[in-house]
PDB file of C-alpha atoms in Angstrom:
ATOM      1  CA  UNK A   1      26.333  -6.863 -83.425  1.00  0.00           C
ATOM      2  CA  UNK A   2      26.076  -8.358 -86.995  1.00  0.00           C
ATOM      3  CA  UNK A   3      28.308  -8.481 -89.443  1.00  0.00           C
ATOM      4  CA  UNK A   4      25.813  -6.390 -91.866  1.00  0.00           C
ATOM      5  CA  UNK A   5      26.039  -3.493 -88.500  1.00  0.00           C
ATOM      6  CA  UNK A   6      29.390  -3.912 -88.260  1.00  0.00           C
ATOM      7  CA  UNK A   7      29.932  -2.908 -92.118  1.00  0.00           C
ATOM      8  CA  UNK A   8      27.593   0.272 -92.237  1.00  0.00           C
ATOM      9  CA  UNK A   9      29.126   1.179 -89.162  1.00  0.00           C
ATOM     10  CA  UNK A  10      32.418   0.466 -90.763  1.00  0.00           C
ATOM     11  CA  UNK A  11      31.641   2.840 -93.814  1.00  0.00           C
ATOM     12  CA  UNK A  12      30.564   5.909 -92.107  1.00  0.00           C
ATOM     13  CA  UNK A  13      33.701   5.355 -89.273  1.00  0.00           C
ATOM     14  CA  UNK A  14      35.993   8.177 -89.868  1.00  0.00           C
ATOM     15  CA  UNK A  15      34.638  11.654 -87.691  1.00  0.00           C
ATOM     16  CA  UNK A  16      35.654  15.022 -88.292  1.00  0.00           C
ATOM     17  CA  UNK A  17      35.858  17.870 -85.281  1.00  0.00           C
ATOM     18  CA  UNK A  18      31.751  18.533 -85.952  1.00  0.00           C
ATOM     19  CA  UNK A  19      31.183  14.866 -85.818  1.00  0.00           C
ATOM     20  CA  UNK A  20      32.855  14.103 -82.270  1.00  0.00           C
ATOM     21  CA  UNK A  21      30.775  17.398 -80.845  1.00  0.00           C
ATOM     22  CA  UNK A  22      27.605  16.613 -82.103  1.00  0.00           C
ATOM     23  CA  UNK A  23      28.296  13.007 -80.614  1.00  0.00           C
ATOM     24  CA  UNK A  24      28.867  14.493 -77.453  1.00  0.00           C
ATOM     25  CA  UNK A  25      25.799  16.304 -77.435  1.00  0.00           C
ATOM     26  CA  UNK A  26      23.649  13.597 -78.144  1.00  0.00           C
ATOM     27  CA  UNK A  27      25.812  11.557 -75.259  1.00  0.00           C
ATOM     28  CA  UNK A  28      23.935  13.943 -73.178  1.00  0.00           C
ATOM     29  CA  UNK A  29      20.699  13.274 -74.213  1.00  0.00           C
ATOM     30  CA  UNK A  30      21.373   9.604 -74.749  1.00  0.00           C
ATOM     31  CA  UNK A  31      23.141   9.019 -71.178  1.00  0.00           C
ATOM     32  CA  UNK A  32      21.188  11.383 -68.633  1.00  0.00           C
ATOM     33  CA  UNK A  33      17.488   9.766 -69.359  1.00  0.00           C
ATOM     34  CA  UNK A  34      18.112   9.052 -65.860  1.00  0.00           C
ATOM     35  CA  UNK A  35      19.606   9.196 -57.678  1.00  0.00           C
ATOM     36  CA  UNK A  36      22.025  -3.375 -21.414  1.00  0.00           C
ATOM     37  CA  UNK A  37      21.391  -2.432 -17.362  1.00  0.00           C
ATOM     38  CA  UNK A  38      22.038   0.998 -15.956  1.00  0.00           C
ATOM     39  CA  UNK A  39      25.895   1.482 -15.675  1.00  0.00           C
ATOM     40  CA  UNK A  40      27.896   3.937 -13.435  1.00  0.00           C
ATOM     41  CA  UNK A  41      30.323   6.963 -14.449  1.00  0.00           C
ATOM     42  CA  UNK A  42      30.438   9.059 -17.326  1.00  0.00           C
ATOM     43  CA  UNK A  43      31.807   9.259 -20.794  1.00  0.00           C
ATOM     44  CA  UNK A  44      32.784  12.247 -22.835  1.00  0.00           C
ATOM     45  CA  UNK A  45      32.738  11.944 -26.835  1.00  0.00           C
ATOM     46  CA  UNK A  46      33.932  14.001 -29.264  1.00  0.00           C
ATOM     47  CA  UNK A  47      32.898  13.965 -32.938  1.00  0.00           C
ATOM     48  CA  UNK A  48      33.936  16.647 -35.713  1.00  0.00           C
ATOM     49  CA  UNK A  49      32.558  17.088 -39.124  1.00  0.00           C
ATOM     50  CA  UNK A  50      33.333  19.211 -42.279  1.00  0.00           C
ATOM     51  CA  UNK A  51      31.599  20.222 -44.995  1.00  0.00           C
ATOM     52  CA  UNK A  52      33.470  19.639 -47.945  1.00  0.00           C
ATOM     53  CA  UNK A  53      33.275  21.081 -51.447  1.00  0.00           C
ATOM     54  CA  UNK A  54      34.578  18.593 -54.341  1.00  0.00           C
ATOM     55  CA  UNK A  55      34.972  20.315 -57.744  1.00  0.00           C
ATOM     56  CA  UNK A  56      35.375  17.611 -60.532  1.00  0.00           C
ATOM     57  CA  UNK A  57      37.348  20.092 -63.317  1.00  0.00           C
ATOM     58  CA  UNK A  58      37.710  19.546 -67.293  1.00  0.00           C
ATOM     59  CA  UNK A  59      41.012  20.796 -68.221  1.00  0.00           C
ATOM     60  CA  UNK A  60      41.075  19.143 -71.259  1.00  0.00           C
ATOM     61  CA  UNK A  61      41.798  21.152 -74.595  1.00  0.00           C
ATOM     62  CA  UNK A  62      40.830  20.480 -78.443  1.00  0.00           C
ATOM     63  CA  UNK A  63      43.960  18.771 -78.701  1.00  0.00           C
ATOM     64  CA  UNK A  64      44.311  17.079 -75.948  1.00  0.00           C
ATOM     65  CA  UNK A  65      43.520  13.168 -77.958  1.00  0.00           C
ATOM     66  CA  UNK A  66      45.576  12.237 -80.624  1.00  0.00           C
ATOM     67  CA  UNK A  67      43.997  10.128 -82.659  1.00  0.00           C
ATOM     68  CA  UNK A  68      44.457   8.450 -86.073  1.00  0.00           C
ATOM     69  CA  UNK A  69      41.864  10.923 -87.326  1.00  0.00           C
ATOM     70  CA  UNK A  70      42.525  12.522 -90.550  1.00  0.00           C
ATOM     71  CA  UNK A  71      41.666  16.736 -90.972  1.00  0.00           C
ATOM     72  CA  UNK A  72      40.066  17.889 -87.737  1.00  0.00           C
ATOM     73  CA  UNK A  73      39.420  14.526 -86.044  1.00  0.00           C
ATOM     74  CA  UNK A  74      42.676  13.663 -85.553  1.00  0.00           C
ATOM     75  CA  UNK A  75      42.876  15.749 -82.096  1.00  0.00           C
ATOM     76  CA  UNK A  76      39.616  16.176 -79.957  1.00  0.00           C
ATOM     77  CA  UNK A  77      38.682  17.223 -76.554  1.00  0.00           C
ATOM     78  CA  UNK A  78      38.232  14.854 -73.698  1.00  0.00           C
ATOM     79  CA  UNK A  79      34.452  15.303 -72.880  1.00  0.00           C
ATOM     80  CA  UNK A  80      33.625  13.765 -68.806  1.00  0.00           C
ATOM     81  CA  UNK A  81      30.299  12.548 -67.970  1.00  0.00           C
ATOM     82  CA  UNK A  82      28.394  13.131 -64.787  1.00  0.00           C
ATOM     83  CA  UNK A  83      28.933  10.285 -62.086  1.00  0.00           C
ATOM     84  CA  UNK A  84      28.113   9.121 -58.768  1.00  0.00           C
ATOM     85  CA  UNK A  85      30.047   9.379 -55.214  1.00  0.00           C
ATOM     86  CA  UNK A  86      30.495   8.046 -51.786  1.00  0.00           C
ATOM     87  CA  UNK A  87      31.635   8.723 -48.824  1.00  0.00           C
ATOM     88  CA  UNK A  88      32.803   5.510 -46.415  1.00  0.00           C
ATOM     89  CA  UNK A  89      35.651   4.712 -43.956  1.00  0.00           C
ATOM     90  CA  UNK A  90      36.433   0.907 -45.170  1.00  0.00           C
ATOM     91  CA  UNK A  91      35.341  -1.391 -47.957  1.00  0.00           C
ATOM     92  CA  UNK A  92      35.905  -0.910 -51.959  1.00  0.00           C
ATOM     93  CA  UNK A  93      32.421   0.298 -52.378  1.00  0.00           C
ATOM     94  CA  UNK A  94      32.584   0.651 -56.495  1.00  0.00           C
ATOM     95  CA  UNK A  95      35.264  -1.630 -57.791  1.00  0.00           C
ATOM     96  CA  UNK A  96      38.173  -3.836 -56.884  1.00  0.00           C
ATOM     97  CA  UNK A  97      40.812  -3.955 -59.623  1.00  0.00           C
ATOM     98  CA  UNK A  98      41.222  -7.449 -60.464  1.00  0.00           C
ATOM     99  CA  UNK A  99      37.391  -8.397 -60.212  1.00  0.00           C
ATOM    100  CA  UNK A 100      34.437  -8.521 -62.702  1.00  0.00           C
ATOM    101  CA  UNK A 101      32.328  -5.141 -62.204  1.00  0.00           C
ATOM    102  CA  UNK A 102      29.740  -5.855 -59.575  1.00  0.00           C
ATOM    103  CA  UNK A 103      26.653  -5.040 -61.704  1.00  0.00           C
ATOM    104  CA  UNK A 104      25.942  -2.271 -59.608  1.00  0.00           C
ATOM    105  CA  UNK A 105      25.638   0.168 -62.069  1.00  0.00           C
ATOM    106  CA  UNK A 106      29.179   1.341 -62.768  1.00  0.00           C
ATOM    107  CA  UNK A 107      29.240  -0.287 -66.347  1.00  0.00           C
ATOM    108  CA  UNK A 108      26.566   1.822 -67.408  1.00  0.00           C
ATOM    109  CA  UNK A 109      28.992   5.019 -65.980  1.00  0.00           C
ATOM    110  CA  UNK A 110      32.026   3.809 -67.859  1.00  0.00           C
ATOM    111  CA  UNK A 111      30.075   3.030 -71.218  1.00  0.00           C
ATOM    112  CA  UNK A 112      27.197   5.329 -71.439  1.00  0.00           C
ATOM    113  CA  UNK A 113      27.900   8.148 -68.777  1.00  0.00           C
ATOM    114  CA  UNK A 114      25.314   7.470 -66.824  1.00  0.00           C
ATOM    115  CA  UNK A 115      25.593   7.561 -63.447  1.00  0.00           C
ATOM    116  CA  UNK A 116      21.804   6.510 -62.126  1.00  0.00           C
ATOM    117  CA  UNK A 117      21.882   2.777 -61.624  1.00  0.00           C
ATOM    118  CA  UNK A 118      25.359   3.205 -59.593  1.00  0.00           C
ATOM    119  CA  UNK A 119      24.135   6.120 -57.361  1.00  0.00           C
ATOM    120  CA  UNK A 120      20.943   3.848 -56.307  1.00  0.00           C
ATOM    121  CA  UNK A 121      23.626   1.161 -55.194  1.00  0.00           C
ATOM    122  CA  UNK A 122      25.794   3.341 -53.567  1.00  0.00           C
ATOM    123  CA  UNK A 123      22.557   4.517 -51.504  1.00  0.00           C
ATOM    124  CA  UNK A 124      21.852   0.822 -50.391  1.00  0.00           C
ATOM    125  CA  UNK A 125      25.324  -0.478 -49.652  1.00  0.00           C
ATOM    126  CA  UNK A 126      25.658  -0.321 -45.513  1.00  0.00           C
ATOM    127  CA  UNK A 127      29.279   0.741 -45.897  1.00  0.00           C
ATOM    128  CA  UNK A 128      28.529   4.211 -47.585  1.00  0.00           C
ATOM    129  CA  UNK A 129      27.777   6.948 -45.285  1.00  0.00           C
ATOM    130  CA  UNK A 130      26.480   9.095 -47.387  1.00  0.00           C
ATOM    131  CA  UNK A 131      26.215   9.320 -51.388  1.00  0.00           C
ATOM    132  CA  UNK A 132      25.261  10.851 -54.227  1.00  0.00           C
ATOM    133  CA  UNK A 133      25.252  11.657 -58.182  1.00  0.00           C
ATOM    134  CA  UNK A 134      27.307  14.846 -60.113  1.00  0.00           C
ATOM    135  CA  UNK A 135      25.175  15.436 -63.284  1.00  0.00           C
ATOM    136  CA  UNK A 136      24.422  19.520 -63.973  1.00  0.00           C
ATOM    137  CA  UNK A 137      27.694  21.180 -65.022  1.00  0.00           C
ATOM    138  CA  UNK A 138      28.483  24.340 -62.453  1.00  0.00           C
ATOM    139  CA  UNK A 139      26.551  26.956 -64.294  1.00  0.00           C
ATOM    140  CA  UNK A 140      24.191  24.837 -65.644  1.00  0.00           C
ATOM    141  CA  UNK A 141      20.065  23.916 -65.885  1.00  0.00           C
ATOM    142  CA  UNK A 142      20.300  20.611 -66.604  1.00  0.00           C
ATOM    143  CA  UNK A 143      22.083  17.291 -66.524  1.00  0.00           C
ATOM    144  CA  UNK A 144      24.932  17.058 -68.846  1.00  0.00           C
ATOM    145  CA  UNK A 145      28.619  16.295 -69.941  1.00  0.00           C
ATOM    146  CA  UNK A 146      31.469  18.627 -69.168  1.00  0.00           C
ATOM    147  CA  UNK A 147      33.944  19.487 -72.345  1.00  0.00           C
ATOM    148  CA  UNK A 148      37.511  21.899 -71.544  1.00  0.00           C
ATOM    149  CA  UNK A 149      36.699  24.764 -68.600  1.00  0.00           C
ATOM    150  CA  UNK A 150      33.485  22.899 -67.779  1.00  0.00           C
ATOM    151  CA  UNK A 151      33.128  21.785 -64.259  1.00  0.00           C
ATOM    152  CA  UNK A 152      30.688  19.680 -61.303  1.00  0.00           C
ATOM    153  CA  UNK A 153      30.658  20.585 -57.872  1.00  0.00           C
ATOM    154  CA  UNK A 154      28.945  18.318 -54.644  1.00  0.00           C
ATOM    155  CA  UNK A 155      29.567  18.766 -51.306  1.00  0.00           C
ATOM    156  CA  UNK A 156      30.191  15.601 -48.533  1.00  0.00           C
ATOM    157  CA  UNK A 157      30.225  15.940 -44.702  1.00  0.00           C
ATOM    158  CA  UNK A 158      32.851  13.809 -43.318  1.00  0.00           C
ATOM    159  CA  UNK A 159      34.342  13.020 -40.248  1.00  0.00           C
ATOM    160  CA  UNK A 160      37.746  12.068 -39.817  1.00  0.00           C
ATOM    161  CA  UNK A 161      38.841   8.589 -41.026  1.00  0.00           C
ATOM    162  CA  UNK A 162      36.426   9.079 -44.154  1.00  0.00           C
ATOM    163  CA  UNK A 163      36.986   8.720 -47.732  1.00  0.00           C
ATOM    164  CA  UNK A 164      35.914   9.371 -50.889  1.00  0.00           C
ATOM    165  CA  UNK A 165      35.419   7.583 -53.686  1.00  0.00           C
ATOM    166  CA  UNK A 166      33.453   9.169 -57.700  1.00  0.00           C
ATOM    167  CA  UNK A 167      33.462   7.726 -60.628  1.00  0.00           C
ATOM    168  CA  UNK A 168      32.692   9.520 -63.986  1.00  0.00           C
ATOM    169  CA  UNK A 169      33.258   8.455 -67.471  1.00  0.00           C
ATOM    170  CA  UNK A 170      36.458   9.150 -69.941  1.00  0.00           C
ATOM    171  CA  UNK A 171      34.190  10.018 -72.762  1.00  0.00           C
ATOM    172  CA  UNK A 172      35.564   9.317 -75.863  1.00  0.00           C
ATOM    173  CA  UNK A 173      36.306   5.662 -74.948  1.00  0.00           C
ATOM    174  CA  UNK A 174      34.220   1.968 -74.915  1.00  0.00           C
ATOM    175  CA  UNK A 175      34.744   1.508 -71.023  1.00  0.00           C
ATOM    176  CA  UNK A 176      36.904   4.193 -69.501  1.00  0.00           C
ATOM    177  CA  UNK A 177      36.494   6.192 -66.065  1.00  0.00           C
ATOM    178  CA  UNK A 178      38.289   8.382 -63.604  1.00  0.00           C
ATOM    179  CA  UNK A 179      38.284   7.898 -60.244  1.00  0.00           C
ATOM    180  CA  UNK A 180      40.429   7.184 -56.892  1.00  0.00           C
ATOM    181  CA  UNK A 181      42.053   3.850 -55.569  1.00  0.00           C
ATOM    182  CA  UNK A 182      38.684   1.801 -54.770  1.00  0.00           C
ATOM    183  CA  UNK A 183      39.898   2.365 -51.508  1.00  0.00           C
ATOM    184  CA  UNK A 184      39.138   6.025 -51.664  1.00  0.00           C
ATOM    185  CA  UNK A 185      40.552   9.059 -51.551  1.00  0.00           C
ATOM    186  CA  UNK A 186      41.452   9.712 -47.439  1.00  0.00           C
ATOM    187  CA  UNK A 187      39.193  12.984 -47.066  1.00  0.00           C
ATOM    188  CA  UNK A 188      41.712  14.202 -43.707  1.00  0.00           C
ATOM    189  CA  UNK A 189      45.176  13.661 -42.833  1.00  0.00           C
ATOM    190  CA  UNK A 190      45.014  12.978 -39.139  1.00  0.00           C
ATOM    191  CA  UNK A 191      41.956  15.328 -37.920  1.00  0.00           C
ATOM    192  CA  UNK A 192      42.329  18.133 -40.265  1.00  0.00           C
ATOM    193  CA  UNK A 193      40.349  18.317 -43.690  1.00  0.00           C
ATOM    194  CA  UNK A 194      42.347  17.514 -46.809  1.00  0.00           C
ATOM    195  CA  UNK A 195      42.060  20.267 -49.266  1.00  0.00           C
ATOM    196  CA  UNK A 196      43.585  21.710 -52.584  1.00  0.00           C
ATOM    197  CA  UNK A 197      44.832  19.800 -55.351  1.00  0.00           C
ATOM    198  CA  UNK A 198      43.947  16.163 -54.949  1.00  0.00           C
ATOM    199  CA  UNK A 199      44.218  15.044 -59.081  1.00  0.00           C
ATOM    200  CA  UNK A 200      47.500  12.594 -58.019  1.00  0.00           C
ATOM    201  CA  UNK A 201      44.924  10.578 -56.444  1.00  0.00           C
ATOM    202  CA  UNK A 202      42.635   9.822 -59.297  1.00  0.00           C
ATOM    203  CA  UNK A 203      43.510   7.160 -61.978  1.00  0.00           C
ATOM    204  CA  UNK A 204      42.032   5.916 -65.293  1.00  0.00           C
ATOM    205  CA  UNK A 205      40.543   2.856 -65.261  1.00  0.00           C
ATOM    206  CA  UNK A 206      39.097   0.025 -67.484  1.00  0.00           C
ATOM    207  CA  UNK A 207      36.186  -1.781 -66.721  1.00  0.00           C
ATOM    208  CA  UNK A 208      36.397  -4.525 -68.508  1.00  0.00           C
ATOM    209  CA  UNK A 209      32.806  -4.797 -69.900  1.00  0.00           C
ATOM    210  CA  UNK A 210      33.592  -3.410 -73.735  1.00  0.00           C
ATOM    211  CA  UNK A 211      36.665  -4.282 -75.570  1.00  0.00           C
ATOM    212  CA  UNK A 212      38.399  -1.527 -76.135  1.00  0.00           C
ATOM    213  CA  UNK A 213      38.822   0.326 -79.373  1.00  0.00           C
ATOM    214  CA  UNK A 214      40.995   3.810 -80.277  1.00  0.00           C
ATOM    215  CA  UNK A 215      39.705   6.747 -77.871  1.00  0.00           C
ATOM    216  CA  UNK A 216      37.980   9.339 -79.908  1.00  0.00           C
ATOM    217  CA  UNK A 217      37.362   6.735 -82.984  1.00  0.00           C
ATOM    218  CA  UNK A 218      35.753   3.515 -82.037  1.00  0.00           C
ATOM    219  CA  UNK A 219      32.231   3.088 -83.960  1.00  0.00           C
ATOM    220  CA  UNK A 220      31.119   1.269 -80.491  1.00  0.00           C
ATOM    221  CA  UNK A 221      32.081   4.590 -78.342  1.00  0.00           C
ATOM    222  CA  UNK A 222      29.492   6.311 -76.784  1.00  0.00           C
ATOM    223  CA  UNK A 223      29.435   9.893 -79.340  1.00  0.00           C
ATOM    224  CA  UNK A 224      29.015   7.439 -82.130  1.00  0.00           C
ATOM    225  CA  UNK A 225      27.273   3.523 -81.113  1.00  0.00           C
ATOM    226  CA  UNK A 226      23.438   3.677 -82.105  1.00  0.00           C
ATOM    227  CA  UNK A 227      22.465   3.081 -78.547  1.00  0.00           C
ATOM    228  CA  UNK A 228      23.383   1.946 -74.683  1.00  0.00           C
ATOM    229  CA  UNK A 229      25.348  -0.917 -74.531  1.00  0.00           C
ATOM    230  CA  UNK A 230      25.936  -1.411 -77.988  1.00  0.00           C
ATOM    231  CA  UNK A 231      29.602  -2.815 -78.297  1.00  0.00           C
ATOM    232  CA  UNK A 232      31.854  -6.612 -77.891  1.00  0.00           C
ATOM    233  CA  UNK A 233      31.276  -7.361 -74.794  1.00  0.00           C
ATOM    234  CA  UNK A 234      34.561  -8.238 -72.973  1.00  0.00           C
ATOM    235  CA  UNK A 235      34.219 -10.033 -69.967  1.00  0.00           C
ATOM    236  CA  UNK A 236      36.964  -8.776 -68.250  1.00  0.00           C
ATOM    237  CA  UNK A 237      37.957  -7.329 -64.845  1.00  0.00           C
ATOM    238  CA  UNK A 238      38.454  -3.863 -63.953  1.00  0.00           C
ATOM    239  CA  UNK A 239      41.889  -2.722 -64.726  1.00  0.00           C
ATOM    240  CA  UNK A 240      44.496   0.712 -64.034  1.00  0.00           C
ATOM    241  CA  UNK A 241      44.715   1.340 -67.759  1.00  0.00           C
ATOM    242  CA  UNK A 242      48.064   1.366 -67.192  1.00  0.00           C
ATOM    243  CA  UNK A 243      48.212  -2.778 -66.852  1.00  0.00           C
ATOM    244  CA  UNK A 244      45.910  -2.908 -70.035  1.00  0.00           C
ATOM    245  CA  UNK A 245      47.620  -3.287 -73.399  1.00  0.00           C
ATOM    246  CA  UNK A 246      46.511  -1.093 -76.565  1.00  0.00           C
ATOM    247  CA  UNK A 247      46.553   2.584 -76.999  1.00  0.00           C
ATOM    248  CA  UNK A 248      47.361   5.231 -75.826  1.00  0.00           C
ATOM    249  CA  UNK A 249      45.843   8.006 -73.522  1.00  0.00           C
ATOM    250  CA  UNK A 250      46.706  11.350 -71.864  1.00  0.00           C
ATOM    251  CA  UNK A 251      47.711  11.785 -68.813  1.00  0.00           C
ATOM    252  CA  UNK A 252      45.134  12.219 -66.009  1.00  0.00           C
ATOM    253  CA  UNK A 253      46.129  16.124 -64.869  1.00  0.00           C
ATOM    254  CA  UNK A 254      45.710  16.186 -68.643  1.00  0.00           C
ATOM    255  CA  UNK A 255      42.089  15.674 -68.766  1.00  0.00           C
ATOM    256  CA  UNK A 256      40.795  16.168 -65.375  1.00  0.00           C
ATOM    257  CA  UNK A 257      41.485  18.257 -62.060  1.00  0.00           C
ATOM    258  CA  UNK A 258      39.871  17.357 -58.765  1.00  0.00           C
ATOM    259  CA  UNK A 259      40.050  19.666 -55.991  1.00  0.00           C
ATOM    260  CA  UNK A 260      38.693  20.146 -52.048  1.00  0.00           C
ATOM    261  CA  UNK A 261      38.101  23.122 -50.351  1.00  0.00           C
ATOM    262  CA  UNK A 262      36.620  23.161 -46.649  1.00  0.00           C
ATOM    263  CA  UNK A 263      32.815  25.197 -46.669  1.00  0.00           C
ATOM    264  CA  UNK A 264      32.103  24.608 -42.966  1.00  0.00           C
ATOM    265  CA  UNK A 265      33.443  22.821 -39.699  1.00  0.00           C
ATOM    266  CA  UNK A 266      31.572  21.570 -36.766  1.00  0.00           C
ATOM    267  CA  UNK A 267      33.202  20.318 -33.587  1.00  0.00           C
ATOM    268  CA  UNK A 268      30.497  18.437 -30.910  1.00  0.00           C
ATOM    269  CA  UNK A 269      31.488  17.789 -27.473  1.00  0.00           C
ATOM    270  CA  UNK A 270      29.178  15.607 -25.557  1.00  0.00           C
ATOM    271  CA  UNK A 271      28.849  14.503 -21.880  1.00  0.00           C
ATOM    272  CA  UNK A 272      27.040  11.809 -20.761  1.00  0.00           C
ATOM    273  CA  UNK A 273      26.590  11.379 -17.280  1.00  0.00           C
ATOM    274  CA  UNK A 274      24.612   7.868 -16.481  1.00  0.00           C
ATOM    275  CA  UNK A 275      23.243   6.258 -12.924  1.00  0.00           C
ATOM    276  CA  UNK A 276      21.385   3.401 -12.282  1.00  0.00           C
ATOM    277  CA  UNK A 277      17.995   5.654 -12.837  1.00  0.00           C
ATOM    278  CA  UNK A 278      18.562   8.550 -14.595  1.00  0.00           C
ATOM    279  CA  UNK A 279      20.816   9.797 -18.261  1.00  0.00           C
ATOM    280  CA  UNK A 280      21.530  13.218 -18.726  1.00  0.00           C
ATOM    281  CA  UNK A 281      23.281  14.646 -21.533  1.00  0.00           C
ATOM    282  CA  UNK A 282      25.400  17.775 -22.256  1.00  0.00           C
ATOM    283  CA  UNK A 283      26.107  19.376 -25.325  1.00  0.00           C
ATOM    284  CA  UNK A 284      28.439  21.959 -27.207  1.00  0.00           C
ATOM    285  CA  UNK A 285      28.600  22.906 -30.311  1.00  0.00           C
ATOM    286  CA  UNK A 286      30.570  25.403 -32.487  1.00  0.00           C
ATOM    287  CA  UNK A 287      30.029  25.958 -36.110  1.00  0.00           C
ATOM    288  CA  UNK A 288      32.958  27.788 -38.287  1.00  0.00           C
ATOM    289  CA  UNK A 289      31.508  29.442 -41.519  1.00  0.00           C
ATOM    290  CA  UNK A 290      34.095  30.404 -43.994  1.00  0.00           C
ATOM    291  CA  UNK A 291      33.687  32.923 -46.793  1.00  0.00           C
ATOM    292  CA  UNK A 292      36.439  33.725 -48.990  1.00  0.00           C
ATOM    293  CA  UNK A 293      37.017  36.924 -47.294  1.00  0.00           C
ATOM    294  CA  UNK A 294      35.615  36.350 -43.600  1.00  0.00           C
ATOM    295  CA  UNK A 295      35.284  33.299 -40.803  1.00  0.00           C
ATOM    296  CA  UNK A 296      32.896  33.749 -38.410  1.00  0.00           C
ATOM    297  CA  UNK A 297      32.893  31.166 -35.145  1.00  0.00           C
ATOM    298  CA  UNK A 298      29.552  31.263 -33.405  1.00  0.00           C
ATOM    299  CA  UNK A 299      29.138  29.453 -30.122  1.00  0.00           C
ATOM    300  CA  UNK A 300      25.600  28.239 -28.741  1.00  0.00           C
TER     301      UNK A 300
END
């Protein structure tokens, strides 16, 4: 950035309420232009999965950011963006805290809100079981941010032992974005399906790849920088922003609520009986479809 683009940006910093909404609605534009020998005996093995549905909630207000804003500015929304996730059983598979981001793609979530180049690593990396990318609001047509009572929804299949880990951007900031430990979020405890209320999990992070200026003002931020990747460039590591010095933000259940609810379970039982010439193989299966009113257990 010059100094001649830092000055007209400089002059025409300040944002009122209509400013930081139209911002956000060209952020949607702007972001989403972007997925051996014969053995004897016999073995039994037992494998269960669930079908799990992950609701990514807004619960932000128009108040929710203080800023340094004067008139209507001076409290906004918390707009999210759409994001990427995977499920895995080991490995950090988007971040370690600590560490330069990977340049897999999860810069371009945490400054732009775009979630493409991270879902096509996520797809390639051995360690993910299955992954994806949360871009249409729940109601929507078409890819876009979520602002207060907005909402994404994706379901995962996991087996026990599997975890989860998203990321998806904290709008009105350089480098922000919500997600679990990079561990991920355990998806059972022991063999049953985690579900409800699972926001305690997720944390705000920093990136490290834009230095940070005041959430909700900063000329570099995505609702108001004249294109992707326009910022200082930091250098950094990624970071809990609790362990990064500057301002201040709300708290997560603030901003964001992440729930789980079970859609379907499936419990398969095979037998395998082996001799020196011939395999033969059993199988059982039972699939539990749940409603909100009714569960029906079918057995084939």
């Amino acid at each position: 950035m010059t100094d001649s683009d830092h000055h007209d940006q400089e002059s025409s910093g300040r944002a009122t309420r209509r400013d930081v909404l139209a911002g956000t609605a060209a952020f949607g534009a702007l972001a989403l232009g972007a997925t051996a020998g014969p053995a004897l005996g016999a073995a039994t093995q037992q494998g269960r999965e669930t079908t799990l549905l992950v609701r990514i909630e807004n619960v932000s207000t128009d108040t929710t950011l203080q800023t340094t804003l004067e008139d209507d500015g001076g409290e906004q929304p918390v707009p999210l963006s759409p994001g990427a996730f995977a499920v895995h059983r080991s490995g950090e598979p988007i971040f370690t805290p600590g560490e330069p981001e990977r340049n897999n793609g999860l810069e371009e979530i945490a400054e732009d809100g775009d979630p493409s180049r991270l879902a096509d690593a996520l797809a390639g990396d051995e360690s993910v079981r299955s992954s994806g990318a949360f871009t249409t609001p729940v109601g929507g047509t078409e890819p876009a941010p979520i602002g207060p009572g907005g909402a994404y929804e994706f379901e995962v299949t996991a087996r026990p032992e599997d975890r989860l880990s998203f990321a998806t951007m904290f709008v009105p900031s350089n480098d922000l974005f919500y997600a679990p430990d990079p561990g991920g979020l355990p998806l059972f405890r022991g063999v049953e399906p985690r579900t409800g209320d699972v926001t305690d999990r997720v944390a705000l992070w920093d990136a490290g790849t834009e230095i940070n200026e005041e959430p909700g003002v900063g000329e570099n931020q995505v609702q108001r920088q004249r294109g992707p990747g326009v910022g200082l460039v930091e250098r950094g590591t990624v970071a809990n922003i609790r362990d990064v010095n500057g301002y201040d933000y709300p708290r997560v259940d603030e901003v964001v609520q992440v729930t789980i609810e079970v859609v379907e379970e499936t419990t398969e039982e095979t037998t395998v009986a082996t001799t020196e010439e011939t395999t033969v193989a059993t199988t059982e299966e039972t699939t539990v479809a749940t409603t909100e009113e009714t569960t029906e257990e079918y057995t084939g």
